[in-house]
Coordinates of C-alpha atoms in Angstrom, one line a residue:
Chain A
X179 CA 0.0 0.0 0.0
X180 CA 1.1 3.5 -0.6
X181 CA 1.8 5.7 2.4
X182 CA 3.4 9.1 3.0
X183 CA 4.9 10.0 6.4
X184 CA 5.7 13.5 7.6
X185 CA 7.0 12.8 11.1
X186 CA 7.4 16.5 12.0
X187 CA 4.1 17.8 13.2
X188 CA 5.2 21.3 14.0
X189 CA 8.5 23.2 13.5
X190 CA 9.2 26.7 14.8
X191 CA 12.2 28.7 13.6
X192 CA 13.3 32.3 13.7
X193 CA 13.4 34.3 10.5
X194 CA 16.5 33.7 8.4
X195 CA 17.1 30.2 9.7
X196 CA 17.2 27.3 7.3
X197 CA 14.7 24.6 7.8
X198 CA 14.2 21.1 6.4
X199 CA 10.8 19.4 6.2
X200 CA 11.0 15.6 6.0
X201 CA 8.9 13.3 3.8
X202 CA 9.2 9.5 3.7
X203 CA 7.1 7.5 1.4
X204 CA 6.2 3.9 0.8
X205 CA 5.1 2.4 -2.5
X206 CA 5.5 -0.8 -4.5
X207 CA 5.4 1.0 -7.8
X208 CA 8.6 1.4 -9.6
X209 CA 7.3 4.5 -11.3
X210 CA 5.6 7.2 -9.2
X211 CA 5.4 10.9 -8.7
X212 CA 6.0 13.0 -5.6
X213 CA 4.6 16.4 -4.8
X214 CA 4.8 19.2 -2.3
X215 CA 2.0 21.5 -1.5
X216 CA 1.8 24.6 0.7
X217 CA -1.3 25.6 2.7
X218 CA -0.9 29.1 4.1
X219 CA -3.1 30.4 6.9
X220 CA -5.7 31.6 4.3
X221 CA -6.4 27.9 3.6
X222 CA -5.8 27.3 -0.1
X223 CA -3.5 24.6 -1.4
X224 CA -0.6 25.8 -3.5
X225 CA 1.4 23.4 -5.7
X226 CA 5.1 23.7 -5.2
X227 CA 6.8 20.9 -7.1
X228 CA 6.3 17.5 -8.8
X229 CA 9.1 14.9 -9.1
X230 CA 9.0 11.6 -10.9
X231 CA 10.8 8.6 -9.6
X232 CA 13.3 8.5 -12.5
X233 CA 14.6 11.9 -11.8
X234 CA 16.8 12.0 -8.7
X235 CA 18.4 15.3 -9.4
X236 CA 17.9 17.8 -6.6
X237 CA 16.0 20.9 -7.5
X238 CA 16.4 24.5 -6.4
X239 CA 13.9 27.3 -6.9
X240 CA 14.9 30.5 -5.2
X241 CA 15.0 29.8 -1.5
X242 CA 13.4 26.4 -1.9
X243 CA 15.2 23.2 -2.6
X244 CA 14.2 19.6 -2.7
X245 CA 16.3 16.5 -2.1
X246 CA 15.0 13.2 -3.5
X247 CA 16.7 10.0 -2.4
X248 CA 15.2 6.7 -3.7
X249 CA 17.6 4.7 -1.5
X250 CA 15.9 6.1 1.6
X251 CA 12.5 6.7 0.1
X252 CA 12.7 10.3 1.1
X253 CA 11.8 13.6 -0.6
X254 CA 12.8 16.4 1.8
X255 CA 12.1 20.1 1.4
X256 CA 14.5 22.8 2.5
X257 CA 13.7 26.5 2.9
X258 CA 16.8 28.6 3.1
X259 CA 16.8 31.9 5.0
X260 CA 13.2 31.4 6.1
X261 CA 10.7 34.3 6.1
X262 CA 7.5 35.0 8.0
X263 CA 5.6 34.5 4.7
X264 CA 6.8 30.9 4.7
X265 CA 4.6 30.1 7.7
X266 CA 2.2 27.5 6.5
X267 CA 1.3 23.8 6.6
X268 CA 3.3 21.9 4.0
X269 CA 2.1 18.6 2.6
X270 CA 4.0 15.9 0.8
X271 CA 2.0 13.7 -1.5
X272 CA 2.5 10.5 -3.7
X273 CA 0.8 9.5 -6.9
X274 CA 0.8 6.3 -8.9
X275 CA 2.4 6.8 -12.3
X276 CA 0.0 4.8 -14.5
X277 CA -2.3 7.8 -15.0
X278 CA -5.4 5.7 -14.6
X279 CA -6.7 7.8 -11.7
X280 CA -3.9 10.2 -10.7
X281 CA -5.0 9.9 -7.1
X282 CA -2.8 11.6 -4.5
X283 CA -1.9 10.1 -1.1
X284 CA -1.1 12.9 1.3
X285 CA 1.0 13.0 4.4
X286 CA -0.4 14.6 7.5
X287 CA 1.5 17.8 6.9
X288 CA 4.1 19.8 8.8
X289 CA 3.1 23.1 10.4
X290 CA 6.0 25.6 9.9
X291 CA 5.9 28.7 12.1
X292 CA 8.5 31.3 11.2
X293 CA 8.9 33.9 14.0
X294 CA 10.1 37.4 13.2
Chain B
X28 CA -9.9 31.0 -16.2
X29 CA -11.5 30.8 -12.8
X30 CA -9.8 27.4 -12.2
X31 CA -11.7 25.3 -9.6
X32 CA -14.6 27.0 -7.8
X33 CA -16.5 25.7 -4.8
X34 CA -19.7 26.8 -3.2
X35 CA -20.6 27.5 -0.4
X36 CA -17.5 28.8 1.5
X37 CA -19.0 28.1 4.8
X38 CA -22.1 26.1 6.0
X39 CA -23.5 25.1 9.3
X40 CA -25.8 22.0 9.2
X41 CA -27.9 20.4 11.9
X42 CA -27.6 16.7 12.5
X43 CA -29.7 14.8 10.0
X44 CA -29.9 17.6 7.4
X45 CA -28.6 17.1 3.8
X46 CA -26.7 19.4 1.5
X47 CA -24.8 19.5 -1.7
X48 CA -21.3 21.0 -2.1
X49 CA -20.8 22.3 -5.5
X50 CA -17.6 22.1 -7.5
X51 CA -16.9 23.4 -11.0
X52 CA -13.7 23.6 -13.1
X53 CA -13.2 25.4 -16.4
X54 CA -9.9 23.8 -17.4
X55 CA -11.5 20.9 -19.3
X56 CA -9.9 18.4 -16.9
X57 CA -11.1 14.9 -17.0
X58 CA -10.1 14.0 -13.5
X59 CA -11.8 15.4 -10.4
X60 CA -11.6 14.7 -6.7
X61 CA -13.2 15.4 -3.4
X62 CA -11.1 15.5 -0.2
X63 CA -11.8 16.2 3.4
X64 CA -9.3 17.8 5.7
X65 CA -9.5 17.2 9.4
X66 CA -7.1 19.0 11.8
X67 CA -3.8 17.3 11.9
X68 CA -4.9 14.5 9.5
X69 CA -3.9 15.7 6.1
X70 CA -6.3 15.3 3.2
X71 CA -8.3 12.1 2.7
X72 CA -9.9 11.2 -0.6
X73 CA -13.7 10.8 -0.5
X74 CA -14.6 10.2 -4.1
X75 CA -13.1 10.8 -7.5
X76 CA -14.0 10.8 -11.1
X77 CA -12.0 10.1 -14.3
X78 CA -14.6 11.5 -16.6
X79 CA -18.2 12.3 -17.1
X80 CA -20.4 9.5 -16.0
X81 CA -17.6 7.7 -14.1
X82 CA -17.1 7.9 -10.4
X83 CA -15.4 5.8 -7.7
X84 CA -14.9 5.6 -4.0
X85 CA -11.8 6.9 -2.3
X86 CA -10.6 6.2 1.2
X87 CA -13.5 7.7 3.2
X88 CA -16.7 7.5 1.1
X89 CA -19.2 6.6 3.8
X90 CA -22.0 9.2 4.2
X91 CA -21.3 10.9 0.9
X92 CA -22.4 10.5 -2.7
X93 CA -21.3 12.1 -6.0
X94 CA -22.3 12.4 -9.6
X95 CA -20.5 13.6 -12.7
X96 CA -22.9 14.4 -15.5
X97 CA -20.6 16.9 -17.2
X98 CA -16.9 17.4 -17.4
X99 CA -17.1 20.7 -15.5
X100 CA -19.2 19.8 -12.5
X101 CA -18.6 17.3 -9.7
X102 CA -21.1 17.9 -6.8
X103 CA -20.7 16.1 -3.4
X104 CA -23.9 15.2 -1.6
X105 CA -24.1 14.7 2.2
X106 CA -27.1 12.7 3.3
X107 CA -28.1 12.7 7.0
X108 CA -25.2 14.9 8.2
X109 CA -23.4 13.8 11.3
X110 CA -20.9 15.6 13.6
X111 CA -18.1 13.4 12.2
X112 CA -18.6 15.2 8.9
X113 CA -17.5 18.5 10.3
X114 CA -14.4 19.2 8.2
X115 CA -13.0 21.3 5.4
X116 CA -13.8 20.0 2.0
X117 CA -11.6 20.5 -1.0
X118 CA -12.4 19.8 -4.6
X119 CA -9.5 19.3 -7.1
X120 CA -9.0 18.6 -10.7
X121 CA -6.2 17.5 -13.1
X122 CA -5.7 16.4 -16.6
X123 CA -5.5 12.8 -17.7
X124 CA -2.3 11.0 -18.6
X125 CA 0.8 11.1 -16.4
X126 CA 0.2 12.7 -13.0
X127 CA 0.2 16.4 -13.2
X128 CA -0.4 18.6 -10.2
X129 CA -3.9 18.8 -9.0
X130 CA -5.6 22.2 -8.9
X131 CA -7.6 22.8 -5.8
X132 CA -10.6 24.9 -5.1
X133 CA -10.7 27.3 -2.1
X134 CA -12.5 24.8 0.2
X135 CA -15.8 24.6 2.0
X136 CA -15.8 24.8 5.8
X137 CA -18.7 22.6 7.1
X138 CA -19.8 22.4 10.7
X139 CA -22.5 19.8 11.7
X140 CA -24.0 20.5 15.1

């Protein structure tokens, strides 16, 4: 069965600190996709990144970076020089690759609080 | 494009009442989904549809029904509301083929008392 675990329920940092959000997944599929979504206090869900299982290159987008390691089934998310606007709940999600349903399995989320 | 729209934004129901949560997307997406989000529990899939006329159960379908008569609309029906259905409900859509990101609506906050 597919499963996504975000063991960190809440993280609190002070502005400008770096922070890493952990995501560990389980799947029997050899091809799959991983996602990160952000849910700010306003409540909407914002897509951040999609990664397929064949692409293990790390990705950087501004202050955001993602580390995908198939060997440890992890897809961790790092925010460099955090800002108050980064305060949100962050969800990691997993999808089958066959495209038959494109269902997402979500982790329980990590609440990040960035203090000024 | 409006993307995915949901109505209402908020609703309070009494136990035993019924209601329909509306969801519409204007991106011509084949795939649509309903999730519920409970505090600290992430998002759980209620029902999904891979095209007009086709629906299937997700992880937590009990107490809900759906229909998909058009590509654009995917309403979620709550029959005999119970306090356990107090939650935030999100509708999402995506294209068919390899998994692209799902586009989410703004959510409906439902309280059953």
